[in-house]
PDB file of C-alpha atoms in Angstrom:
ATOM      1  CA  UNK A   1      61.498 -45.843 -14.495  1.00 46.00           C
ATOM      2  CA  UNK A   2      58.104 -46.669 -15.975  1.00 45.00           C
ATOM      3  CA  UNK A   3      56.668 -44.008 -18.275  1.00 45.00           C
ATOM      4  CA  UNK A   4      53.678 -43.813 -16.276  1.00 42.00           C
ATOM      5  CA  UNK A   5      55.606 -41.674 -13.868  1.00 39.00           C
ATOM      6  CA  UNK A   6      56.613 -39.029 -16.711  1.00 40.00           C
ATOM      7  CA  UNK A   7      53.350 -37.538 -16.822  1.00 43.00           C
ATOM      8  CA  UNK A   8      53.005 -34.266 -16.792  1.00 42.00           C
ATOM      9  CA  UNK A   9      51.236 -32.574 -13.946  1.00 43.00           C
ATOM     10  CA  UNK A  10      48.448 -29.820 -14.660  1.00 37.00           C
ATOM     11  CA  UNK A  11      47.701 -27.804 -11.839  1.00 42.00           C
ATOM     12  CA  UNK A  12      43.971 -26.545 -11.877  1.00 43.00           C
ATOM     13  CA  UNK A  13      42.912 -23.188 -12.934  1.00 43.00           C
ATOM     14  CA  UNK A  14      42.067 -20.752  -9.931  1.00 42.00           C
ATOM     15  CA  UNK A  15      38.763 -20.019 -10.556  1.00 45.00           C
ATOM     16  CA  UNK A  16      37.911 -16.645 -11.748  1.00 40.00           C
ATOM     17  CA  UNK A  17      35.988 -14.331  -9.491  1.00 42.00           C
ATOM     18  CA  UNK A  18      33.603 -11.944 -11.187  1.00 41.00           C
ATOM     19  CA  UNK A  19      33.153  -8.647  -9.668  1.00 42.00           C
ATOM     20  CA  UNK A  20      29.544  -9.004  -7.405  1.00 43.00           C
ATOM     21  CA  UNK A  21      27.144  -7.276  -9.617  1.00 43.00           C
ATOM     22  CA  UNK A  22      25.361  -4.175  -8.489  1.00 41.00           C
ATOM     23  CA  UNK A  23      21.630  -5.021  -7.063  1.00 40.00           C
ATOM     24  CA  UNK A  24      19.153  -4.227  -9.405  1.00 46.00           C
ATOM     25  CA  UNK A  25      17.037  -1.187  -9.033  1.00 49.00           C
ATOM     26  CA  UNK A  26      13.277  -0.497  -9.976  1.00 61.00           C
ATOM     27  CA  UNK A  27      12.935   2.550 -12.626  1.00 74.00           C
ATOM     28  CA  UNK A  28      12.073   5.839 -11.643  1.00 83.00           C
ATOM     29  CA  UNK A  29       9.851   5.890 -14.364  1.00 83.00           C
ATOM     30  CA  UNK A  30       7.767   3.156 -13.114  1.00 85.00           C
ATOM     31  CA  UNK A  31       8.270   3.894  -9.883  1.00 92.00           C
ATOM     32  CA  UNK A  32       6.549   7.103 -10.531  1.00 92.00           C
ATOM     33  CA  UNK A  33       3.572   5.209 -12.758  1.00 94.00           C
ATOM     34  CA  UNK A  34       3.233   2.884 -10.141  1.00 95.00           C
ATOM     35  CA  UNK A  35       3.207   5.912  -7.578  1.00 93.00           C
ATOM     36  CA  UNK A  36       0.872   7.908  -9.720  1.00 94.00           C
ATOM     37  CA  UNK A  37      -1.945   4.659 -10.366  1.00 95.00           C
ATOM     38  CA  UNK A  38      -1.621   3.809  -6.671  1.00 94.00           C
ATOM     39  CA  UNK A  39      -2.312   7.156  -5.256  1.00 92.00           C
ATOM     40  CA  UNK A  40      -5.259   7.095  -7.993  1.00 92.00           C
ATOM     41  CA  UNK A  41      -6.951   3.986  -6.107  1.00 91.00           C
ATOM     42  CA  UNK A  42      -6.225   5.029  -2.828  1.00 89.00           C
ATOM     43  CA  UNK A  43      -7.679   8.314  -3.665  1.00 87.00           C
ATOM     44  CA  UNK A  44     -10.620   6.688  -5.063  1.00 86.00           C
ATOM     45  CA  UNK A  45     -10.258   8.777  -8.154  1.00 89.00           C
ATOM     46  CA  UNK A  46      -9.663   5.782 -10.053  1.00 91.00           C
ATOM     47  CA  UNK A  47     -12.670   3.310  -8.991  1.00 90.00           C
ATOM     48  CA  UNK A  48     -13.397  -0.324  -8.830  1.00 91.00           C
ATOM     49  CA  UNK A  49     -13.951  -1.484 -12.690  1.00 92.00           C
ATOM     50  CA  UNK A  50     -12.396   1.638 -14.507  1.00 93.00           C
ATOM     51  CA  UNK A  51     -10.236   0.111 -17.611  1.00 93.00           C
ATOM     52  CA  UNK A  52      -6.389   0.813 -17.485  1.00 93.00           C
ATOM     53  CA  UNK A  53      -5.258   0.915 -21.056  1.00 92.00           C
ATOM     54  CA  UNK A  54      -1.780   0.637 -21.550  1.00 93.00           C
ATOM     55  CA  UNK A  55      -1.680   3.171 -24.248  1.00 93.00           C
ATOM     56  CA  UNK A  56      -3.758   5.684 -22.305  1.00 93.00           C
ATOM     57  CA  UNK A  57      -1.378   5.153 -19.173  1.00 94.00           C
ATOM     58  CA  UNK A  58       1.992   5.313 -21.237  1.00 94.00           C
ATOM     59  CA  UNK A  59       0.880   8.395 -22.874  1.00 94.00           C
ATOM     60  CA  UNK A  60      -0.516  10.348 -19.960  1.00 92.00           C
ATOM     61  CA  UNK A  61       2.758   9.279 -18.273  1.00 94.00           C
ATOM     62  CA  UNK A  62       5.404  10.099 -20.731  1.00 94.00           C
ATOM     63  CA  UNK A  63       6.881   5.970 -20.799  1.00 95.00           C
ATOM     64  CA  UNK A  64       6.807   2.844 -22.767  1.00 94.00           C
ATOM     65  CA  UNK A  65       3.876  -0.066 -22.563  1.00 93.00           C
ATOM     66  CA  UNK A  66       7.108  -1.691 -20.735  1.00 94.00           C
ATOM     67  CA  UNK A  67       6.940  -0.144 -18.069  1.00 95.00           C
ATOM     68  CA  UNK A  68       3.541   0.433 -17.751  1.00 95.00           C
ATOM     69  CA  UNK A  69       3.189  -3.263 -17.621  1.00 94.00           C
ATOM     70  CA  UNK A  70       5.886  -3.391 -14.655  1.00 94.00           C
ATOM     71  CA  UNK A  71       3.905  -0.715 -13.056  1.00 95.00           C
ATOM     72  CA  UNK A  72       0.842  -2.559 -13.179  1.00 96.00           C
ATOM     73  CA  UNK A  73       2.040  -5.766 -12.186  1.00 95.00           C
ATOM     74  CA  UNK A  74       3.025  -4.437  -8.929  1.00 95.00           C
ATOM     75  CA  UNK A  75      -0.340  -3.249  -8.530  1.00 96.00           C
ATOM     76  CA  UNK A  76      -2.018  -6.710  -9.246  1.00 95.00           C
ATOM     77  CA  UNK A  77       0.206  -8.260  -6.583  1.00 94.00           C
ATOM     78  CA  UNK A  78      -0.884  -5.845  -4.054  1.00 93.00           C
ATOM     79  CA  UNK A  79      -4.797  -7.130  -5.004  1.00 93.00           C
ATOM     80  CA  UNK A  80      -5.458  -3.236  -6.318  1.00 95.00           C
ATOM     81  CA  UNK A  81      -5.655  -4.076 -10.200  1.00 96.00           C
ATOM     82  CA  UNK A  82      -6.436  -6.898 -11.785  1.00 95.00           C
ATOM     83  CA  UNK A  83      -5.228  -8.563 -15.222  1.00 93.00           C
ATOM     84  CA  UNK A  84      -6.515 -10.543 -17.441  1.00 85.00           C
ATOM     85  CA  UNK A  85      -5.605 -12.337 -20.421  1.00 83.00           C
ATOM     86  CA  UNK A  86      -6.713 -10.637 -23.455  1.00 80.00           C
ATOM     87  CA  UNK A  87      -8.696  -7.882 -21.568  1.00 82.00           C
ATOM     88  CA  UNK A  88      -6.149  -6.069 -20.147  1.00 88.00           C
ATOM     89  CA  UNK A  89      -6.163  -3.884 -16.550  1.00 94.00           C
ATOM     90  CA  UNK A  90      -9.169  -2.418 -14.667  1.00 95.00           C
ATOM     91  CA  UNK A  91      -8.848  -1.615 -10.803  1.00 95.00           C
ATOM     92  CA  UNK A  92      -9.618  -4.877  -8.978  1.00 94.00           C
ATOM     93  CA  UNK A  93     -13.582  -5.009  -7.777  1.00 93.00           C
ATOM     94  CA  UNK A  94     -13.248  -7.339  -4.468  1.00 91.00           C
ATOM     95  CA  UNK A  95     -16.451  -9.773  -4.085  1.00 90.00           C
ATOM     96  CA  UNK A  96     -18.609  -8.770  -0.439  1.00 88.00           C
ATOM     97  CA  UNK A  97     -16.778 -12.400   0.973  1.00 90.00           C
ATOM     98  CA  UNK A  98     -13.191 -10.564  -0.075  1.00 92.00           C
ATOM     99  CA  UNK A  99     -13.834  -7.443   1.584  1.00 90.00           C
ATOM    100  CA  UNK A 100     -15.134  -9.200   4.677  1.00 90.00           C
ATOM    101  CA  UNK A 101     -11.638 -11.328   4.651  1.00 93.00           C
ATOM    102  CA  UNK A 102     -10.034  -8.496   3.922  1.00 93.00           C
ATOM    103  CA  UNK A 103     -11.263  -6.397   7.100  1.00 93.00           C
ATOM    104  CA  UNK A 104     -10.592  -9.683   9.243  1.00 94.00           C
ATOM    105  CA  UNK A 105      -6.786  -9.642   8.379  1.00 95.00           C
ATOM    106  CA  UNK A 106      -6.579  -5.961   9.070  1.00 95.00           C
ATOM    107  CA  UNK A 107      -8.076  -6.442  12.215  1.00 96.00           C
ATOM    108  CA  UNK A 108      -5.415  -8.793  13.143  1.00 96.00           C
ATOM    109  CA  UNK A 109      -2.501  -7.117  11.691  1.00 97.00           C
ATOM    110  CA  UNK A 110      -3.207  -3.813  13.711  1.00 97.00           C
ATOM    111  CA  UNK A 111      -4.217  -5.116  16.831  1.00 96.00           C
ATOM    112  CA  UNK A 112      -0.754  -6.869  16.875  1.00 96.00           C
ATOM    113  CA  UNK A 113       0.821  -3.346  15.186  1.00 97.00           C
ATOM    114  CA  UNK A 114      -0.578  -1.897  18.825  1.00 96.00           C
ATOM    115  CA  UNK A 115       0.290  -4.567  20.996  1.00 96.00           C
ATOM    116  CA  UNK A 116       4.037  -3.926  19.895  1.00 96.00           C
ATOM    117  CA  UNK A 117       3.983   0.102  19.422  1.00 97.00           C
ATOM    118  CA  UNK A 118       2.444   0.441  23.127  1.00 95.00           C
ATOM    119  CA  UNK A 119       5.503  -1.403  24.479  1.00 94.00           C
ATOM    120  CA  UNK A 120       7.867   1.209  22.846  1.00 96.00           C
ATOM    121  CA  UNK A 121       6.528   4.171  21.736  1.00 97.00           C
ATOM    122  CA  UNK A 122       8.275   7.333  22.653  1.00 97.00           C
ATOM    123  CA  UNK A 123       7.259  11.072  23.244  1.00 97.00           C
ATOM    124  CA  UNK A 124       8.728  11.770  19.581  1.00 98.00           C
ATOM    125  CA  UNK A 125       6.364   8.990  18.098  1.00 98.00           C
ATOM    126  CA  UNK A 126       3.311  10.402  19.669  1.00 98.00           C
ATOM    127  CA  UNK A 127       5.283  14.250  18.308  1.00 98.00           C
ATOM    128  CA  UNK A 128       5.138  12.173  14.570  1.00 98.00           C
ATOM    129  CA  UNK A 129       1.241  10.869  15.678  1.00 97.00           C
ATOM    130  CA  UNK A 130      -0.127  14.364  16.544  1.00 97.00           C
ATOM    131  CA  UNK A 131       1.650  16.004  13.868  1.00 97.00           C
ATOM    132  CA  UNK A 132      -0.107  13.786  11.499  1.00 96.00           C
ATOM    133  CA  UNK A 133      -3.914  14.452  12.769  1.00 95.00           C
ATOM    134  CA  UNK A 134      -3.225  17.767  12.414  1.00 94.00           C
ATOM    135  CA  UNK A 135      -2.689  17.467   8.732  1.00 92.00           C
ATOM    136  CA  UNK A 136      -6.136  15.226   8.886  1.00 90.00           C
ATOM    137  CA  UNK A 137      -7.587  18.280   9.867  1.00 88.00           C
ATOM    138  CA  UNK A 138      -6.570  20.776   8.023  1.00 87.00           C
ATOM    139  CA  UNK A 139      -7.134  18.411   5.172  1.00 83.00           C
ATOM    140  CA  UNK A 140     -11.299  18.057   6.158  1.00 60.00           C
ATOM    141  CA  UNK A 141     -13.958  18.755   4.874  1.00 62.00           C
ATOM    142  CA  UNK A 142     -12.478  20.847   1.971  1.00 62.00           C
ATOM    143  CA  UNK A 143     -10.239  17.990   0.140  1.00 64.00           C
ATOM    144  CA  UNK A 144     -11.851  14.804   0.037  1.00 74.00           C
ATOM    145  CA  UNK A 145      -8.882  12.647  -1.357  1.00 80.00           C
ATOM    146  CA  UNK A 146      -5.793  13.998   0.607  1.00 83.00           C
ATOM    147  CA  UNK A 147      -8.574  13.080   3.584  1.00 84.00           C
ATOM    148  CA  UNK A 148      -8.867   9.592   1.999  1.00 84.00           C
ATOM    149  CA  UNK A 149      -5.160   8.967   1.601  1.00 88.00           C
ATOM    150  CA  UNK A 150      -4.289  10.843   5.010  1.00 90.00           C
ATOM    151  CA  UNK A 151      -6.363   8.709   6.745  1.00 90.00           C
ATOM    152  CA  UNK A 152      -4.848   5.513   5.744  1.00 91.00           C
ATOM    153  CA  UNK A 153      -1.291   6.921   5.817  1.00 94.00           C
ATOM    154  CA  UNK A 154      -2.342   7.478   9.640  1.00 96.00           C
ATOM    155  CA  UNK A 155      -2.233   3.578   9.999  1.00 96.00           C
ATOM    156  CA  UNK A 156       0.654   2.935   7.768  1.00 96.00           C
ATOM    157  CA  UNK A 157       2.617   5.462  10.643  1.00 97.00           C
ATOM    158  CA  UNK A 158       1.805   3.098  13.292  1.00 97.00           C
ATOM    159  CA  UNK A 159       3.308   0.447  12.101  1.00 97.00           C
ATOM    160  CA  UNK A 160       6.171   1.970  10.834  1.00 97.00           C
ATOM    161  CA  UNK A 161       6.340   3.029  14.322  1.00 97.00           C
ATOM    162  CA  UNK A 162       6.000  -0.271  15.375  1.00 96.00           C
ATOM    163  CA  UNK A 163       9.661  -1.243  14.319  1.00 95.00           C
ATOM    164  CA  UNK A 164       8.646  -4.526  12.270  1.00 95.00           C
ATOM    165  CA  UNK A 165       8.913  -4.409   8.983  1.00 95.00           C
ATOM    166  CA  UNK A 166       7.363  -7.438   7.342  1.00 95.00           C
ATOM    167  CA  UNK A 167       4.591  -6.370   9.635  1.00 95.00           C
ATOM    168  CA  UNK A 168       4.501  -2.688   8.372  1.00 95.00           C
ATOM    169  CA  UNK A 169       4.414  -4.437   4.503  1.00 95.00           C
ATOM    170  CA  UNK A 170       1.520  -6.046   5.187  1.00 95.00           C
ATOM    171  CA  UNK A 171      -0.265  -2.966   6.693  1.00 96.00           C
ATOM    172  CA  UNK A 172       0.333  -0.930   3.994  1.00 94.00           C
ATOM    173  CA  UNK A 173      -1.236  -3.109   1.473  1.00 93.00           C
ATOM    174  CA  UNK A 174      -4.092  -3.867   3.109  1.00 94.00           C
ATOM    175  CA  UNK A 175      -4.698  -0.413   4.050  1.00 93.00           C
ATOM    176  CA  UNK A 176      -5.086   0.437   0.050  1.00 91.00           C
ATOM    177  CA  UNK A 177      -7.296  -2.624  -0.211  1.00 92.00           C
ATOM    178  CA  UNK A 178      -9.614  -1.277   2.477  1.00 90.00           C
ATOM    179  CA  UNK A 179      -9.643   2.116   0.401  1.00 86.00           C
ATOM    180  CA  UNK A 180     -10.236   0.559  -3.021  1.00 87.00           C
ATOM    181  CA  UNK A 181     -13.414  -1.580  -0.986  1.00 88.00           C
ATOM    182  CA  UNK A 182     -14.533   1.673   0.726  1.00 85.00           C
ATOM    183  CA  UNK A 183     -14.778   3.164  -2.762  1.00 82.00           C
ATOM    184  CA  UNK A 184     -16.524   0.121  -4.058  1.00 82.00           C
ATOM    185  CA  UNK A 185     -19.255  -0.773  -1.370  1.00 82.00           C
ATOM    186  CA  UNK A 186     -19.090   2.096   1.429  1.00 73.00           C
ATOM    187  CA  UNK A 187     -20.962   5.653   2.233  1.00 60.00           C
ATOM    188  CA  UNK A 188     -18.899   8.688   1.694  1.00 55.00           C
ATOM    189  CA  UNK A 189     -15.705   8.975   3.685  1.00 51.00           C
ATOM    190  CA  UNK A 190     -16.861  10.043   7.643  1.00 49.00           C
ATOM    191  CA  UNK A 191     -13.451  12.180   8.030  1.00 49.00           C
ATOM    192  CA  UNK A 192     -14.821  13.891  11.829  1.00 50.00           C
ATOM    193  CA  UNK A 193     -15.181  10.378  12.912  1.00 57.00           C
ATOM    194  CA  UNK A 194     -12.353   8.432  12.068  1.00 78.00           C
ATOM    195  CA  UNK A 195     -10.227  11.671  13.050  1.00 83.00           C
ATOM    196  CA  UNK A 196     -11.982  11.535  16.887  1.00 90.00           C
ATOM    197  CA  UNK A 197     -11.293   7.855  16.205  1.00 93.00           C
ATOM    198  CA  UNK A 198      -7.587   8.015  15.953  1.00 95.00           C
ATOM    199  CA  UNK A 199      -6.965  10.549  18.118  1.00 96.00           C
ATOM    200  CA  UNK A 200      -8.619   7.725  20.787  1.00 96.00           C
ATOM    201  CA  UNK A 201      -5.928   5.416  19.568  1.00 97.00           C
ATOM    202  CA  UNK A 202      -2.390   8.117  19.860  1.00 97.00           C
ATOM    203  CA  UNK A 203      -4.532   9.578  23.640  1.00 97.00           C
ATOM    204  CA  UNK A 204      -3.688   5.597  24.491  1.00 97.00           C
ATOM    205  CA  UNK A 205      -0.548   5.261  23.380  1.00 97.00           C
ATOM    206  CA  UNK A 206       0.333   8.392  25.087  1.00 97.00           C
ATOM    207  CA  UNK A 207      -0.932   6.572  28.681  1.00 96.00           C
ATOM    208  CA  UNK A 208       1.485   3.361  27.558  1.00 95.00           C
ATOM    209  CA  UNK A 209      -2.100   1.880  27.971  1.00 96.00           C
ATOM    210  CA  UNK A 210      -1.511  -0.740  25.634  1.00 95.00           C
ATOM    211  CA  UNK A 211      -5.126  -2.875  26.400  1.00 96.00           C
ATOM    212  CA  UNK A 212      -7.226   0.658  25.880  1.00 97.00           C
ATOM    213  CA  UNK A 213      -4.957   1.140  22.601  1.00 96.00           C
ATOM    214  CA  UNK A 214      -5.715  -1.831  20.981  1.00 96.00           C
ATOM    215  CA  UNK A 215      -9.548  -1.950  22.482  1.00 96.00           C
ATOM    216  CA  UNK A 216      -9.176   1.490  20.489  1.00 96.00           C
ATOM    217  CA  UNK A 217      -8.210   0.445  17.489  1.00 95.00           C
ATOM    218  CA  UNK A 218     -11.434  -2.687  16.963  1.00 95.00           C
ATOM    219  CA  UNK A 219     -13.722  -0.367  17.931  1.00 94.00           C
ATOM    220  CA  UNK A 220     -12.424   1.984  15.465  1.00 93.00           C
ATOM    221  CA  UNK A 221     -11.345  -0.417  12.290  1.00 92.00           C
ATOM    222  CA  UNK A 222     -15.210  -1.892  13.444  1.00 91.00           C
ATOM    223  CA  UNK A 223     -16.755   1.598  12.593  1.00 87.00           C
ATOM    224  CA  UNK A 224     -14.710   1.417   9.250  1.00 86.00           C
ATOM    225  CA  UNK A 225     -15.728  -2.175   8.186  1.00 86.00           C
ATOM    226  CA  UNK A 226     -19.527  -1.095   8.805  1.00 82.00           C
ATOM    227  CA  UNK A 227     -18.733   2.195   7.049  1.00 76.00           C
ATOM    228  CA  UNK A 228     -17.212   0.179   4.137  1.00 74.00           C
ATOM    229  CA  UNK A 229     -19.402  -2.933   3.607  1.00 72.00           C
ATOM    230  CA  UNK A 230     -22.766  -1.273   1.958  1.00 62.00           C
ATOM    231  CA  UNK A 231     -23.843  -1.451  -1.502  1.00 47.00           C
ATOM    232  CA  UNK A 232     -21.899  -0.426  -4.532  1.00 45.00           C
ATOM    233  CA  UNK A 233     -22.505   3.279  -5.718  1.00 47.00           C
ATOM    234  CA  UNK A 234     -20.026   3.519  -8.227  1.00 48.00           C
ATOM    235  CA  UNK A 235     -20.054   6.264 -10.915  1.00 51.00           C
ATOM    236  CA  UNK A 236     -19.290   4.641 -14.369  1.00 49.00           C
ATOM    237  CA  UNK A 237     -19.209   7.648 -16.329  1.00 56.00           C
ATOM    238  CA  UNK A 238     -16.287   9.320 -16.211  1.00 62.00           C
ATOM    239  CA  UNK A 239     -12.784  10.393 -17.614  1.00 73.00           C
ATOM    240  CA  UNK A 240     -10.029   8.545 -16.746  1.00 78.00           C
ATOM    241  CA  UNK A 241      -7.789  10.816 -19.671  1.00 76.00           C
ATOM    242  CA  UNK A 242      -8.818  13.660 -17.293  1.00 78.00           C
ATOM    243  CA  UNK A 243      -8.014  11.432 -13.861  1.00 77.00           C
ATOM    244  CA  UNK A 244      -4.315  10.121 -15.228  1.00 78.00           C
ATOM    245  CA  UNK A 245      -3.609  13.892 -16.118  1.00 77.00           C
ATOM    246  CA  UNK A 246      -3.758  14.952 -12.674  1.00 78.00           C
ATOM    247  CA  UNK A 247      -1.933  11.916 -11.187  1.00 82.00           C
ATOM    248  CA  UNK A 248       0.723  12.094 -13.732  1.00 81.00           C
ATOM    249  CA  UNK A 249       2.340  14.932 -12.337  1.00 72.00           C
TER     250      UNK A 249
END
């Protein structure tokens, strides 16, 4: 028989199935810097322009330049800090053209955030709704931040209530945008009106009146764009050792 027929036969390898590694998961440590620097915008303790030194964060914070640069990054995505080569962080300070595109895509996002939520909300959403406007007012006049912060987080519940998620993403970001442009351009936060404000918007949902929810909600984010949009009255002088301290906890 020809030799050709002698040769051997190699069976392939099986290939060789690694164990699926395990997803990767942010730091608490940053999470919490992140946390900390975010609340600080939203807050408007931290204003539009103040320098974030990496140094000054990491040490305030207890972590490494690392992950204060993690931490930070996440916050330049989310338009709330801005970096730039060779002169580090300061909280982002959005143009007047910005802010004005900025209040035109919340406009849209939470008219559509009512549209949905009127079609299924439920007596234990409007519970969660009411239960949150009662913090808003025991949070007025005497705490101006948790005010701040409650007052966006009533916003951020609606479209978590609204059972999209993308959706709810993009509400929450551009809910701390609005904040860090209140802080920049607007008069002092009107807490009695946005409060009679949203309790306009949960009375609607409450009727399943979806038209008179949403009509609700541009007349109120209307009242916050013209509260917003007014000339800058920043404060430049001030310590943002002292500011991290408190946020750092």
């Amino acid at each position: 028989m020809d030799a050709k027929w002698w040769r051997p036969h190699f069976v392939s390898p099986a290939p060789v199935t690694m164990p699926p590694s395990k997803p990767k998961t942010k730091s608490p440590r940053s999470e919490s810097v992140y946390y900390g620097l975010r609340r600080a915008i939203i807050e408007q303790a931290l204003m539009p322009g103040d320098k974030l030194t990496e140094d000054l964060i990491g040490d305030r914070f207890g972590v490494s330049r690392t992950i204060v640069r993690t931490a930070l990054a996440r916050l330049n995505v989310e338009g709330l800090v801005d970096l730039q080569p060779n002169k580090g962080a300061a909280i982002a300070q959005p143009s007047l053209s910005e802010a004005h595109d900025v209040f035109e895509a919340r406009m849209c996002l939470e008219r559509q955030v009512l549209t949905r939520l009127a079609d299924k909300v439920t007596d234990s959403d409007i519970e969660r709704l009411e239960r949150h406007i009662a913090l808003e007012n025991k949070a007025t006049p005497n705490d101006g931040p948790a005010s701040i912060r409650l007052a966006g987080e009533f916003h951020i519940l609606l479209a978590d209530l609204a059972g999209n998620s993308v959706l709810s993403r993009y509400v929450d970001e551009v809910v701390s945008r609005c904040s860090l442009i209140l802080a920049l351009y607007g008069r002092p936060h009107s807490s009695d009106c946005s409060l009679n404000e949203h309790q306009q918007i949960v009375d609607a949902l409450r009727a399943r009146d979806g038209t008179r929810a949403v009509a609700s909600m541009g007349h109120h984010l209307e009242a916050v764009t013209e509260r917003a949009l007014l000339s800058s009255t920043t404060d430049k002088h001030r310590d943002i050792r002292t500011i991290l301290d408190y946020y750092a906890k």
